Every structure is written in C-alpha cells, then in structure tokens.
C-alpha cells in the first residue's frame, strides 16, 4: 500500500502542474481583459484546489510512514540532503503552495458583485436593470 500511495503521490504531480498552468493562463487572460470570468475558470480553480488537497492527504500519510523522513535526530537530518529535503524542505514548500492556492480560490469565490460573474451565472448585470 505504501508503494501504491508513493506512486499515486508522485504521478499526481503532473495533474497538479497541468491544472495550475491552465488556471494561471486563464487567470492572466481574465486579468488582462482578454477573457471574462467563466465557469471554466471556476471549475479549473476548484479542480486545482481539490488536486493539491489530495496531494496534501497523500503527503501527510507518506510523511509519517516514509523512510526518507526522520524526526529523531535533526543534526543527522540537516546533514543528509535527501532526509533534509523530505523532512523539512518539501513539506514546508508544499504547505506554503497549498495555502496560497486555497487563499486564491477563497478570494475568487468572494467576488459576488463582479459583473462578469453575474453574467455567467444569472445572464444579467446590474446595468440591465
Ligand atoms: C502539491 C503538493 C505536492 C506535490 C506536487 C508533491 C510531489 C511529490 C513528488 C513528485 C514526490 C516524489 C519525489 C521523489 O521520489 O523523487 C514526493 C514525495 C514525497 N512527498 Fe510530496 N508533494 C506534495 C505535497 C506533499 C506534502 C504536503 C507532504 C507532507 C505532508 C508531502 C510529503 C512527501 C513525502 C514524505 C515524500 C517521500 C515519499 C517516499 O518516497 O518515501 N508531499 N512528493
């Protein structure tokens, strides 16, 4: 099971990268006015967030079971590049990334007054009244 979860966690990185790249491109296009807020962007940000949260759960399982993570002697961990990477650097970097992705998604959901969003969901804007 450990090997299966490691493979799943390792392979899912490609899905994460593709989803985040697509989200970034769509968000930049929306920011530059080349595209309005769309259901596509909404679904894409949701998909990215779900994928990184699955990575988080799998990562947490691996963190407490992997032989590449050691808590007992930090002097040994910090001298060994592999142990240091998985015990300290990987989890820290990924937790920061997952937090930022989650904040981005929450911020996007908090723009109900956005006219473009109203057009997408309800088919009208305030200007139509
Ligand atoms: C988007 C988030 C993440 C991505 C894309 C990601 C990606 C990866 C990749 C590609 C590997 C394989 C590295 C290799 O063997 O060369 C890996 C391993 C690992 N990851 Fe993550 N990771 C993420 C989040 C996390 C988090 C949040 C944790 C801890 C809570 C974590 C813990 C681990 C551990 C312990 C391993 C080593 C597994 C082993 O081979 O024994 N990961 N991760």
PDB file of N, CA, C and O and ligand atoms in Angstrom, residues 2 6 9-10 13 16 52 55-56 59-60 62-63 66-69 86 90-91 94-95 98, ligand 1:
ATOM      1  N   UNK A   2       1.956   1.190   0.776  1.00  0.00           N
ATOM      2  CA  UNK A   2       2.893   2.321   0.855  1.00  0.00           C
ATOM      3  C   UNK A   2       3.434   2.670  -0.543  1.00  0.00           C
ATOM      4  O   UNK A   2       3.492   3.849  -0.938  1.00  0.00           O
ATOM      5  N   UNK A   6       2.843   6.050  -2.688  1.00  0.00           N
ATOM      6  CA  UNK A   6       4.004   6.824  -3.163  1.00  0.00           C
ATOM      7  C   UNK A   6       3.879   7.074  -4.673  1.00  0.00           C
ATOM      8  O   UNK A   6       4.085   8.196  -5.149  1.00  0.00           O
ATOM      9  N   UNK A   9       1.100   9.619  -5.332  1.00  0.00           N
ATOM     10  CA  UNK A   9       1.554  10.965  -4.950  1.00  0.00           C
ATOM     11  C   UNK A   9       2.551  11.509  -5.990  1.00  0.00           C
ATOM     12  O   UNK A   9       2.491  12.670  -6.378  1.00  0.00           O
ATOM     13  N   UNK A  10       3.439  10.626  -6.451  1.00  0.00           N
ATOM     14  CA  UNK A  10       4.455  11.047  -7.433  1.00  0.00           C
ATOM     15  C   UNK A  10       3.813  11.358  -8.787  1.00  0.00           C
ATOM     16  O   UNK A  10       4.172  12.332  -9.439  1.00  0.00           O
ATOM     17  N   UNK A  13       1.569  14.638  -9.430  1.00  0.00           N
ATOM     18  CA  UNK A  13       2.235  15.947  -9.601  1.00  0.00           C
ATOM     19  C   UNK A  13       1.987  16.504 -11.001  1.00  0.00           C
ATOM     20  O   UNK A  13       1.873  17.703 -11.188  1.00  0.00           O
ATOM     21  N   UNK A  16      -1.327  18.071 -11.153  1.00  0.00           N
ATOM     22  CA  UNK A  16      -1.268  19.338 -10.404  1.00  0.00           C
ATOM     23  C   UNK A  16      -0.632  20.429 -11.272  1.00  0.00           C
ATOM     24  O   UNK A  16      -1.183  21.535 -11.407  1.00  0.00           O
ATOM     25  N   UNK A  52      -4.548  19.569  -5.161  1.00  0.00           N
ATOM     26  CA  UNK A  52      -3.481  19.814  -4.180  1.00  0.00           C
ATOM     27  C   UNK A  52      -3.892  19.334  -2.777  1.00  0.00           C
ATOM     28  O   UNK A  52      -3.037  18.933  -1.995  1.00  0.00           O
ATOM     29  N   UNK A  55      -3.126  15.736  -2.770  1.00  0.00           N
ATOM     30  CA  UNK A  55      -1.677  15.615  -2.567  1.00  0.00           C
ATOM     31  C   UNK A  55      -1.315  15.800  -1.093  1.00  0.00           C
ATOM     32  O   UNK A  55      -0.462  15.110  -0.568  1.00  0.00           O
ATOM     33  N   UNK A  56      -1.985  16.755  -0.451  1.00  0.00           N
ATOM     34  CA  UNK A  56      -1.730  17.023   0.970  1.00  0.00           C
ATOM     35  C   UNK A  56      -2.027  15.785   1.818  1.00  0.00           C
ATOM     36  O   UNK A  56      -1.226  15.379   2.667  1.00  0.00           O
ATOM     37  N   UNK A  59       0.438  13.120   1.005  1.00  0.00           N
ATOM     38  CA  UNK A  59       1.731  13.566   1.539  1.00  0.00           C
ATOM     39  C   UNK A  59       1.807  13.362   3.038  1.00  0.00           C
ATOM     40  O   UNK A  59       2.832  12.922   3.568  1.00  0.00           O
ATOM     41  N   UNK A  60       0.707  13.677   3.741  1.00  0.00           N
ATOM     42  CA  UNK A  60       0.703  13.505   5.203  1.00  0.00           C
ATOM     43  C   UNK A  60       0.893  12.037   5.571  1.00  0.00           C
ATOM     44  O   UNK A  60       1.640  11.704   6.494  1.00  0.00           O
ATOM     45  N   UNK A  62       2.428   9.791   3.707  1.00  0.00           N
ATOM     46  CA  UNK A  62       3.822   9.443   3.409  1.00  0.00           C
ATOM     47  C   UNK A  62       4.776  10.015   4.453  1.00  0.00           C
ATOM     48  O   UNK A  62       5.769   9.382   4.824  1.00  0.00           O
ATOM     49  N   UNK A  63       4.451  11.230   4.927  1.00  0.00           N
ATOM     50  CA  UNK A  63       5.339  11.905   5.878  1.00  0.00           C
ATOM     51  C   UNK A  63       5.552  11.060   7.138  1.00  0.00           C
ATOM     52  O   UNK A  63       6.628  11.036   7.709  1.00  0.00           O
ATOM     53  N   UNK A  66       7.193   7.240   5.504  1.00  0.00           N
ATOM     54  CA  UNK A  66       8.339   7.122   4.602  1.00  0.00           C
ATOM     55  C   UNK A  66       9.664   7.008   5.351  1.00  0.00           C
ATOM     56  O   UNK A  66       9.863   7.633   6.396  1.00  0.00           O
ATOM     57  N   UNK A  67      10.565   6.235   4.763  1.00  0.00           N
ATOM     58  CA  UNK A  67      11.914   6.106   5.313  1.00  0.00           C
ATOM     59  C   UNK A  67      12.769   7.326   4.991  1.00  0.00           C
ATOM     60  O   UNK A  67      13.892   7.439   5.491  1.00  0.00           O
ATOM     61  N   UNK A  68      12.248   8.224   4.155  1.00  0.00           N
ATOM     62  CA  UNK A  68      13.013   9.432   3.805  1.00  0.00           C
ATOM     63  C   UNK A  68      12.731  10.583   4.775  1.00  0.00           C
ATOM     64  O   UNK A  68      13.209  11.690   4.580  1.00  0.00           O
ATOM     65  N   UNK A  69      11.896  10.300   5.791  1.00  0.00           N
ATOM     66  CA  UNK A  69      11.573  11.327   6.790  1.00  0.00           C
ATOM     67  C   UNK A  69      12.024  10.828   8.155  1.00  0.00           C
ATOM     68  O   UNK A  69      11.768   9.679   8.526  1.00  0.00           O
ATOM     69  N   UNK A  86      13.028  15.848   2.351  1.00  0.00           N
ATOM     70  CA  UNK A  86      11.675  15.333   2.619  1.00  0.00           C
ATOM     71  C   UNK A  86      11.181  15.648   4.036  1.00  0.00           C
ATOM     72  O   UNK A  86       9.977  15.771   4.251  1.00  0.00           O
ATOM     73  N   UNK A  90      10.553  19.899   1.521  1.00  0.00           N
ATOM     74  CA  UNK A  90       9.408  19.529   0.694  1.00  0.00           C
ATOM     75  C   UNK A  90       8.088  19.877   1.380  1.00  0.00           C
ATOM     76  O   UNK A  90       7.248  20.563   0.802  1.00  0.00           O
ATOM     77  N   UNK A  91       7.946  19.464   2.632  1.00  0.00           N
ATOM     78  CA  UNK A  91       6.672  19.719   3.337  1.00  0.00           C
ATOM     79  C   UNK A  91       6.447  21.224   3.502  1.00  0.00           C
ATOM     80  O   UNK A  91       5.337  21.721   3.256  1.00  0.00           O
ATOM     81  N   UNK A  94       5.583  22.826   0.040  1.00  0.00           N
ATOM     82  CA  UNK A  94       4.265  22.387  -0.448  1.00  0.00           C
ATOM     83  C   UNK A  94       3.130  22.953   0.406  1.00  0.00           C
ATOM     84  O   UNK A  94       2.075  23.310  -0.105  1.00  0.00           O
ATOM     85  N   UNK A  95       3.368  23.050   1.747  1.00  0.00           N
ATOM     86  CA  UNK A  95       2.314  23.621   2.605  1.00  0.00           C
ATOM     87  C   UNK A  95       2.081  25.096   2.261  1.00  0.00           C
ATOM     88  O   UNK A  95       0.933  25.556   2.225  1.00  0.00           O
ATOM     89  N   UNK A  98       0.148  25.105  -1.087  1.00  0.00           N
ATOM     90  CA  UNK A  98      -1.256  24.684  -0.924  1.00  0.00           C
ATOM     91  C   UNK A  98      -2.062  25.790  -0.225  1.00  0.00           C
ATOM     92  O   UNK A  98      -3.209  26.067  -0.593  1.00  0.00           O
TER      93      UNK A  98
HETATM   94  C1  LIG B   1       1.070  19.878  -4.401  1.00  0.00           C
HETATM   95  C2  LIG B   1       1.702  19.282  -3.417  1.00  0.00           C
HETATM   96  C3  LIG B   1       2.757  18.206  -3.586  1.00  0.00           C
HETATM   97  C4  LIG B   1       3.394  17.741  -4.691  1.00  0.00           C
HETATM   98  C5  LIG B   1       3.217  18.189  -6.147  1.00  0.00           C
HETATM   99  C6  LIG B   1       4.308  16.702  -4.255  1.00  0.00           C
HETATM  100  C7  LIG B   1       5.153  15.975  -5.084  1.00  0.00           C
HETATM  101  C8  LIG B   1       5.963  14.933  -4.670  1.00  0.00           C
HETATM  102  C9  LIG B   1       6.814  14.146  -5.541  1.00  0.00           C
HETATM  103  C10 LIG B   1       6.947  14.363  -7.042  1.00  0.00           C
HETATM  104  C11 LIG B   1       7.449  13.232  -4.778  1.00  0.00           C
HETATM  105  C12 LIG B   1       8.415  12.148  -5.242  1.00  0.00           C
HETATM  106  C13 LIG B   1       9.824  12.664  -5.126  1.00  0.00           C
HETATM  107  C14 LIG B   1      10.849  11.606  -5.454  1.00  0.00           C
HETATM  108  O1  LIG B   1      10.728  10.458  -5.007  1.00  0.00           O
HETATM  109  O2  LIG B   1      11.780  11.932  -6.182  1.00  0.00           O
HETATM  110  C15 LIG B   1       7.005  13.410  -3.412  1.00  0.00           C
HETATM  111  C16 LIG B   1       7.423  12.664  -2.353  1.00  0.00           C
HETATM  112  C17 LIG B   1       7.042  12.870  -1.044  1.00  0.00           C
HETATM  113  N1  LIG B   1       6.150  13.815  -0.583  1.00  0.00           N
HETATM  114 FE1  LIG B   1       5.197  15.193  -1.732  1.00  0.00          FE
HETATM  115  N2  LIG B   1       4.200  16.558  -2.895  1.00  0.00           N
HETATM  116  C18 LIG B   1       3.269  17.466  -2.441  1.00  0.00           C
HETATM  117  C19 LIG B   1       2.873  17.666  -1.143  1.00  0.00           C
HETATM  118  C20 LIG B   1       3.360  16.995  -0.050  1.00  0.00           C
HETATM  119  C21 LIG B   1       3.022  17.280   1.331  1.00  0.00           C
HETATM  120  C22 LIG B   1       2.082  18.392   1.790  1.00  0.00           C
HETATM  121  C23 LIG B   1       3.705  16.389   2.096  1.00  0.00           C
HETATM  122  C24 LIG B   1       3.723  16.197   3.590  1.00  0.00           C
HETATM  123  C25 LIG B   1       2.731  16.499   4.373  1.00  0.00           C
HETATM  124  C26 LIG B   1       4.482  15.523   1.213  1.00  0.00           C
HETATM  125  C27 LIG B   1       5.298  14.504   1.614  1.00  0.00           C
HETATM  126  C28 LIG B   1       6.059  13.716   0.778  1.00  0.00           C
HETATM  127  C29 LIG B   1       6.944  12.643   1.238  1.00  0.00           C
HETATM  128  C30 LIG B   1       7.150  12.189   2.689  1.00  0.00           C
HETATM  129  C31 LIG B   1       7.540  12.103   0.094  1.00  0.00           C
HETATM  130  C32 LIG B   1       8.568  10.933   0.047  1.00  0.00           C
HETATM  131  C33 LIG B   1       7.852   9.620  -0.217  1.00  0.00           C
HETATM  132  C34 LIG B   1       8.857   8.485  -0.366  1.00  0.00           C
HETATM  133  O3  LIG B   1       9.366   8.298  -1.462  1.00  0.00           O
HETATM  134  O4  LIG B   1       9.075   7.786   0.642  1.00  0.00           O
HETATM  135  N3  LIG B   1       4.235  15.937  -0.081  1.00  0.00           N
HETATM  136  N4  LIG B   1       6.104  14.471  -3.364  1.00  0.00           N
END
